Short mmCIF file of C-alpha atoms and ligand atoms in Angstrom, two decimals:
data_model
loop_
_atom_site.label_atom_id
_atom_site.label_comp_id
_atom_site.label_asym_id
_atom_site.label_seq_id
_atom_site.Cartn_x
_atom_site.Cartn_y
_atom_site.Cartn_z
CA MET A 1371 152.18 87.68 43.15
CA GLN A 1372 153.93 85.19 41.19
CA LYS A 1373 156.21 84.94 44.09
CA ILE A 1374 153.36 83.79 45.69
CA PHE A 1375 152.47 81.17 43.24
CA GLU A 1376 156.29 80.28 43.24
CA THR A 1377 155.64 79.30 46.80
CA ILE A 1378 152.83 77.37 45.74
CA LYS A 1379 154.95 74.98 43.22
CA GLU A 1380 157.35 74.51 46.06
CA VAL A 1381 155.66 73.88 48.96
CA ALA A 1382 153.24 71.17 47.30
CA LEU A 1383 156.27 69.03 47.06
CA GLU A 1384 156.38 69.28 50.57
CA ILE A 1385 152.50 68.81 51.14
CA ASP A 1386 153.14 65.49 48.87
CA THR A 1387 155.83 63.76 50.78
CA LEU A 1388 153.65 64.13 53.44
CA ILE A 1389 150.76 63.05 52.27
CA VAL A 1390 152.19 59.85 51.20
CA ASN A 1391 154.26 59.11 54.30
CA GLU A 1392 152.56 61.12 56.81
CA ASP A 1393 149.47 58.92 58.93
CA THR A 1394 146.23 59.47 58.79
CA GLY A 1395 145.24 59.38 62.40
CA TYR A 1396 143.84 62.24 64.55
CA VAL A 1397 145.27 64.94 67.49
CA ASP A 1398 143.23 65.82 69.82
CA GLY A 1399 140.95 68.38 69.52
CA THR A 1400 139.45 70.16 66.50
CA ASN A 1401 139.54 73.50 64.68
CA ALA A 1402 137.85 76.58 64.82
CA THR A 1403 134.37 75.21 62.40
CA GLY A 1404 134.71 72.14 64.95
CA ASP A 1405 135.70 69.51 62.89
CA GLN A 1406 138.31 67.21 64.25
CA GLN A 1407 141.84 67.90 63.24
CA LEU A 1408 144.06 65.04 61.70
CA LYS A 1409 147.69 65.26 62.37
CA LEU A 1410 148.01 65.83 58.30
CA ASP A 1411 145.79 69.08 58.57
CA VAL A 1412 148.18 70.14 61.44
CA ALA A 1413 151.17 69.50 59.36
CA CYS A 1414 150.08 70.76 56.23
CA ASP A 1415 149.15 73.70 57.94
CA LEU A 1416 152.76 74.27 59.55
CA LEU A 1417 154.75 73.67 56.03
CA ILE A 1418 152.46 76.72 54.82
CA GLU A 1419 152.66 78.74 57.19
CA LYS A 1420 156.68 78.02 57.63
CA ALA A 1421 156.61 79.24 53.64
CA PHE A 1422 154.97 82.67 53.59
CA ARG A 1423 155.21 84.39 57.10
CA ASP A 1424 158.45 85.79 56.01
CA ASN A 1425 157.66 86.60 52.87
CA PRO A 1426 157.97 90.62 52.74
CA GLU A 1427 154.17 90.27 50.13
CA VAL A 1428 152.57 88.57 53.18
CA LEU A 1429 150.49 90.78 55.14
CA ALA A 1430 148.85 87.86 57.21
CA LEU A 1431 147.80 84.79 56.75
CA ILE A 1432 144.65 82.77 57.49
CA SER A 1433 144.24 79.41 57.57
CA GLU A 1434 141.27 76.82 58.16
CA GLU A 1435 143.64 74.87 60.72
CA LYS A 1436 144.11 78.34 63.16
CA GLU A 1437 141.25 79.89 65.25
CA ASP A 1438 142.89 83.74 64.52
CA VAL A 1439 144.58 85.93 62.24
CA MET A 1440 148.33 85.65 62.14
CA ALA A 1441 150.03 89.22 61.50
CA CYS A 1442 152.89 88.42 59.41
CA ASN A 1443 154.79 91.32 57.66
CA GLU A 1444 153.34 94.91 58.71
CA ASP A 1445 154.35 96.48 54.72
CA GLY A 1446 153.07 93.25 53.40
CA LEU A 1447 149.97 93.94 50.49
CA TYR A 1448 148.44 90.15 50.49
CA THR A 1449 146.42 88.31 52.79
CA LEU A 1450 146.98 84.88 52.22
CA CYS A 1451 143.96 82.19 53.00
CA TYR A 1452 144.32 78.94 52.96
CA ASP A 1453 143.18 75.34 53.44
CA PRO A 1454 146.13 73.71 53.93
CA LEU A 1455 144.29 70.06 53.31
CA ASP A 1456 141.12 69.62 51.57
CA GLY A 1457 139.33 66.51 51.89
CA SER A 1458 140.93 65.38 55.46
CA SER A 1459 138.07 63.32 55.62
CA ILE A 1460 138.45 60.56 52.49
CA VAL A 1461 142.68 60.79 52.57
CA ASP A 1462 141.98 57.39 54.74
CA ALA A 1463 140.56 55.91 51.65
CA ASN A 1464 143.22 57.39 49.41
CA LEU A 1465 141.46 59.58 47.19
CA ALA A 1466 142.60 62.23 45.75
CA VAL A 1467 142.97 65.54 47.99
CA GLY A 1468 144.41 69.31 47.65
CA ALA A 1469 145.25 72.39 49.11
CA ILE A 1470 143.54 75.61 48.01
CA PHE A 1471 144.84 79.44 48.00
CA ALA A 1472 142.99 83.00 47.54
CA ILE A 1473 145.65 86.16 47.70
CA TYR A 1474 143.51 88.94 48.69
CA GLU A 1475 144.77 92.72 49.09
CA GLY A 1476 144.35 93.75 52.09
CA GLU A 1477 140.89 93.19 54.35
CA PRO A 1478 140.09 89.95 52.59
CA SER A 1479 136.60 89.85 50.66
CA GLY A 1480 134.72 89.23 47.12
CA ASP A 1481 136.07 92.27 46.22
CA THR A 1482 139.65 92.27 46.89
CA LEU A 1483 140.18 88.85 45.58
CA VAL A 1484 143.18 88.59 43.13
CA GLY A 1485 144.90 85.87 42.77
CA ALA A 1486 143.41 81.84 43.30
CA ALA A 1487 145.34 78.58 43.25
CA TYR A 1488 144.71 75.01 44.21
CA ILE A 1489 146.91 72.29 44.51
CA VAL A 1490 145.67 68.54 43.32
CA PHE A 1491 147.21 65.81 44.82
CA GLY A 1492 146.06 62.90 42.80
CA PRO A 1493 148.08 60.08 40.80
CA ARG A 1494 149.78 62.88 39.73
CA ILE A 1495 150.08 66.21 41.04
CA GLU A 1496 148.35 69.51 39.23
CA ILE A 1497 148.57 72.93 39.85
CA VAL A 1498 146.36 76.01 38.79
CA THR A 1499 146.20 79.51 38.58
CA ALA A 1500 144.64 82.31 37.78
CA VAL A 1501 144.26 86.27 38.28
CA ARG A 1502 141.33 88.71 37.24
CA ASP A 1503 139.84 88.39 33.78
CA GLU A 1504 142.74 86.28 31.91
CA ALA A 1505 142.45 82.42 31.51
CA PRO A 1506 143.61 80.30 34.83
CA ILE A 1507 147.21 78.41 33.80
CA ARG A 1508 147.19 74.65 34.53
CA TYR A 1509 150.60 72.43 35.23
CA ARG A 1510 151.93 69.24 35.74
CA TYR A 1511 154.37 67.47 37.74
CA ILE A 1512 155.50 65.65 35.27
CA ASN A 1513 159.74 64.65 35.63
CA ASP A 1514 160.80 66.52 38.15
CA GLY A 1515 159.65 70.10 36.82
CA TYR A 1516 156.22 71.88 36.53
CA GLN A 1517 155.36 71.59 32.77
CA VAL A 1518 152.23 74.07 31.72
CA PHE A 1519 149.20 71.40 30.12
CA HIS A 1520 146.25 71.98 28.64
CA PRO A 1521 144.27 75.42 29.62
CA ILE A 1522 140.86 75.52 31.57
CA ALA A 1523 138.36 77.43 29.60
CA LEU A 1524 134.49 76.09 30.43
CA GLY A 1525 131.68 75.45 27.56
CA GLU A 1526 128.46 76.79 27.50
CA LYS A 1527 127.60 72.90 28.90
CA GLY A 1528 128.77 69.98 30.30
CA HIS A 1529 127.65 66.75 31.72
CA ILE A 1530 128.70 66.71 35.80
CA ASN A 1531 126.56 66.84 38.11
CA ALA A 1532 128.11 67.18 41.97
CA SER A 1533 126.09 68.48 44.72
CA GLY A 1534 127.34 67.91 48.64
CA GLY A 1535 125.63 67.83 51.72
CA SER A 1536 123.65 65.19 53.24
CA GLN A 1537 120.37 64.30 50.79
CA LYS A 1538 118.53 63.63 53.96
CA HIS A 1539 118.84 67.68 54.74
CA TRP A 1540 118.29 69.15 51.03
CA GLN A 1541 115.53 71.25 50.56
CA GLU A 1542 112.86 70.20 47.88
CA LYS A 1543 113.57 72.57 45.48
CA HIS A 1544 117.04 71.07 45.38
CA ILE A 1545 116.22 68.04 44.69
CA THR A 1546 113.95 68.91 42.21
CA PHE A 1547 116.52 70.86 40.63
CA ILE A 1548 119.19 67.59 40.66
CA HIS A 1549 116.82 65.21 39.45
CA ALA A 1550 116.11 67.46 36.63
CA LEU A 1551 119.72 67.51 35.96
CA PHE A 1552 120.01 63.83 35.99
CA ALA A 1553 116.78 63.20 34.31
CA GLU A 1554 118.77 65.55 31.26
CA GLY A 1555 121.85 62.51 30.89
CA TYR A 1556 123.92 64.26 33.63
CA ARG A 1557 126.04 61.99 35.29
CA LEU A 1558 126.96 62.30 39.13
CA ARG A 1559 130.80 62.56 39.66
CA TYR A 1560 131.39 63.47 43.42
CA SER A 1561 133.93 61.67 45.61
CA GLY A 1562 133.34 63.94 48.69
CA GLY A 1563 136.82 66.55 48.15
CA MET A 1564 135.82 69.83 46.34
CA VAL A 1565 139.52 69.95 45.05
CA PRO A 1566 139.26 67.12 42.73
CA ASP A 1567 135.93 66.93 42.11
CA LEU A 1568 135.52 71.58 40.79
CA HIS A 1569 138.66 70.24 39.65
CA GLN A 1570 136.97 67.50 36.97
CA VAL A 1571 134.18 69.78 36.52
CA LEU A 1572 136.82 72.56 34.98
CA VAL A 1573 139.41 69.95 33.21
CA LYS A 1574 136.01 68.67 31.23
CA GLY A 1575 134.83 71.89 29.89
CA GLY A 1576 131.41 72.11 32.41
CA GLY A 1577 129.18 70.78 34.53
CA LEU A 1578 127.94 71.85 37.89
CA PHE A 1579 129.02 71.23 41.38
CA SER A 1580 127.20 73.36 43.94
CA TYR A 1581 126.82 72.92 47.99
CA PRO A 1582 123.34 74.03 49.29
CA SER A 1583 121.67 75.53 52.38
CA THR A 1584 120.75 72.57 54.13
CA ALA A 1585 118.13 71.72 56.65
CA ASP A 1586 121.34 71.12 59.40
CA ASN A 1587 123.30 73.18 57.88
CA PRO A 1588 121.64 76.60 57.05
CA ASN A 1589 125.15 78.48 55.40
CA GLY A 1590 126.28 75.18 53.56
CA LYS A 1591 129.92 73.68 54.65
CA LEU A 1592 132.15 75.76 52.52
CA ARG A 1593 134.23 78.59 53.85
CA VAL A 1594 133.77 81.53 51.82
CA LEU A 1595 138.15 83.31 52.47
CA PHE A 1596 139.96 79.53 51.50
CA GLU A 1597 137.34 77.49 49.71
CA VAL A 1598 134.53 79.30 48.18
CA LEU A 1599 136.05 82.31 46.73
CA PRO A 1600 139.02 81.42 45.91
CA PHE A 1601 137.60 78.96 43.05
CA ALA A 1602 134.90 81.20 42.19
CA LEU A 1603 137.75 83.51 40.43
CA ILE A 1604 138.77 80.70 38.48
CA PHE A 1605 135.34 79.77 37.55
CA GLU A 1606 134.95 82.92 36.25
CA ALA A 1607 138.33 83.28 34.82
CA ALA A 1608 137.73 79.87 33.13
CA GLY A 1609 134.31 81.61 31.44
CA GLY A 1610 132.03 79.82 34.14
CA GLN A 1611 130.07 81.34 36.48
CA ALA A 1612 129.95 81.56 40.34
CA LEU A 1613 126.90 82.02 42.79
CA ASP A 1614 125.25 82.12 46.23
CA GLU A 1615 122.19 80.66 46.56
CA LYS A 1616 120.85 84.31 46.49
CA GLY A 1617 121.73 84.46 42.50
CA ARG A 1618 124.28 86.81 43.67
CA ARG A 1619 128.40 86.41 42.59
CA LEU A 1620 129.98 85.33 44.91
CA LEU A 1621 133.21 87.73 43.93
CA GLU A 1622 130.95 90.33 45.60
CA LEU A 1623 130.59 88.57 48.58
CA THR A 1624 131.44 91.00 52.20
CA VAL A 1625 133.13 88.30 54.81
CA SER A 1626 131.87 88.43 58.41
CA HIS A 1627 133.93 86.29 59.78
CA PRO A 1628 137.08 84.37 58.66
CA HIS A 1629 135.42 81.65 59.02
CA ALA A 1630 132.23 82.31 57.39
CA ARG A 1631 130.37 79.78 54.69
CA THR A 1632 127.67 79.84 52.41
CA PRO A 1633 126.26 77.75 49.54
CA CYS A 1634 127.68 78.08 46.38
CA PHE A 1635 127.14 77.08 42.99
CA PHE A 1636 129.88 77.45 40.21
CA GLY A 1637 128.94 75.98 36.67
CA SER A 1638 129.25 76.94 33.13
CA ARG A 1639 126.39 79.02 31.68
CA TYR A 1640 123.61 76.07 31.03
CA GLU A 1641 123.45 74.34 34.88
CA ILE A 1642 123.98 78.19 36.42
CA ASP A 1643 120.90 78.59 34.87
CA ARG A 1644 119.20 76.11 34.89
CA PHE A 1645 119.77 76.50 38.91
CA GLN A 1646 118.58 79.95 39.21
CA LYS A 1647 115.54 78.92 37.20
CA ALA A 1648 114.59 75.98 39.37
CA TYR A 1649 115.69 78.14 42.61
CA GLY A 1650 113.44 80.67 41.45
CA ILE A 1651 115.58 83.62 41.48
CA LEU A 1652 115.45 84.97 37.76
P1 AHG B 2526 137.93 69.89 54.35
O1 AHG B 2526 138.35 68.75 54.04
O2 AHG B 2526 138.38 70.97 54.07
O3 AHG B 2526 137.36 69.75 56.04
O4 AHG B 2526 136.67 70.23 53.19
C1 AHG B 2526 135.89 68.91 52.99
C2 AHG B 2526 134.68 69.40 52.00
C3 AHG B 2526 134.69 69.40 50.78
O5 AHG B 2526 135.89 69.13 49.92
C4 AHG B 2526 133.70 68.61 50.42
O6 AHG B 2526 133.40 69.06 49.05
C5 AHG B 2526 133.31 68.59 51.12
O7 AHG B 2526 133.30 68.97 52.53
C6 AHG B 2526 132.09 67.59 50.94
O8 AHG B 2526 131.29 67.52 52.33
P2 AHG B 2526 130.08 66.56 52.41
O9 AHG B 2526 130.79 65.64 52.67
O10 AHG B 2526 129.01 67.10 53.47
O11 AHG B 2526 129.75 66.79 50.64
MN1 MN B 2527 138.10 72.12 52.72
MN1 MN B 2528 140.69 71.24 55.15
#
């Protein structure tokens, strides 16, 4: 798996060059979940595919931008699932974007997830990698090399509150819960890119990121295999918690479809307790 993390570090530099130079317009067509695809989505997907398809450890690739599973090496151990460019809708505004990777042993589901990583393309490139039950490692690209940066560890409680979806379509219990956190002094921090938004919760040592079910999106928006589960592993490895809307550990979810979605709540202990009480599941 370390080889996969090393390739992610290399491909991050190539993706960064693309983000800086590629135009931010659309191609004709949509991806498997019906999102309009940017030229950048497609180009980043191809870069990552090229970096991994001949890796003998990789059994298959599943990408947000590919309808079907792409078989690679039949003796490979890992199914690599990825979101090649997270934040397609904010890249034109020049906000921070990311890429997300989940490494599964064989068939992907919560219990076969063994490693995860994400890249943040902000003013600097940062990468966080994690394997089960070990503290995540945070790298920052400085002076032409990756350096291990401050470790990531969540405290008991934070002060960030980031919730996605259209508020017009939030359920009543979600509105009450989110407002209660603000009334306690929590600050709104939501850019519309889950990578920088979750990264901020992690590096500030706590808080809440949620993407609930809404009237217009009953399963939420975020996709299980390459958005939700990798962050669930990273949050748990950092000492936090990651649950679905019924209070189940996300890492216990089974997956019905490569592009399946789920509502999700990531945070430190205090905020996750508050969420469970507000939703009547504790
Ligand atoms: P992507 O660009 O890969 O389609 O993902 C965008 C996601 C995620 O990054 C973010 O948290 C969410 O969309 C924002 O959605 P809302 O605008 O509905 O809050
Ligand atoms: Mn995404
Ligand atoms: Mn994407």
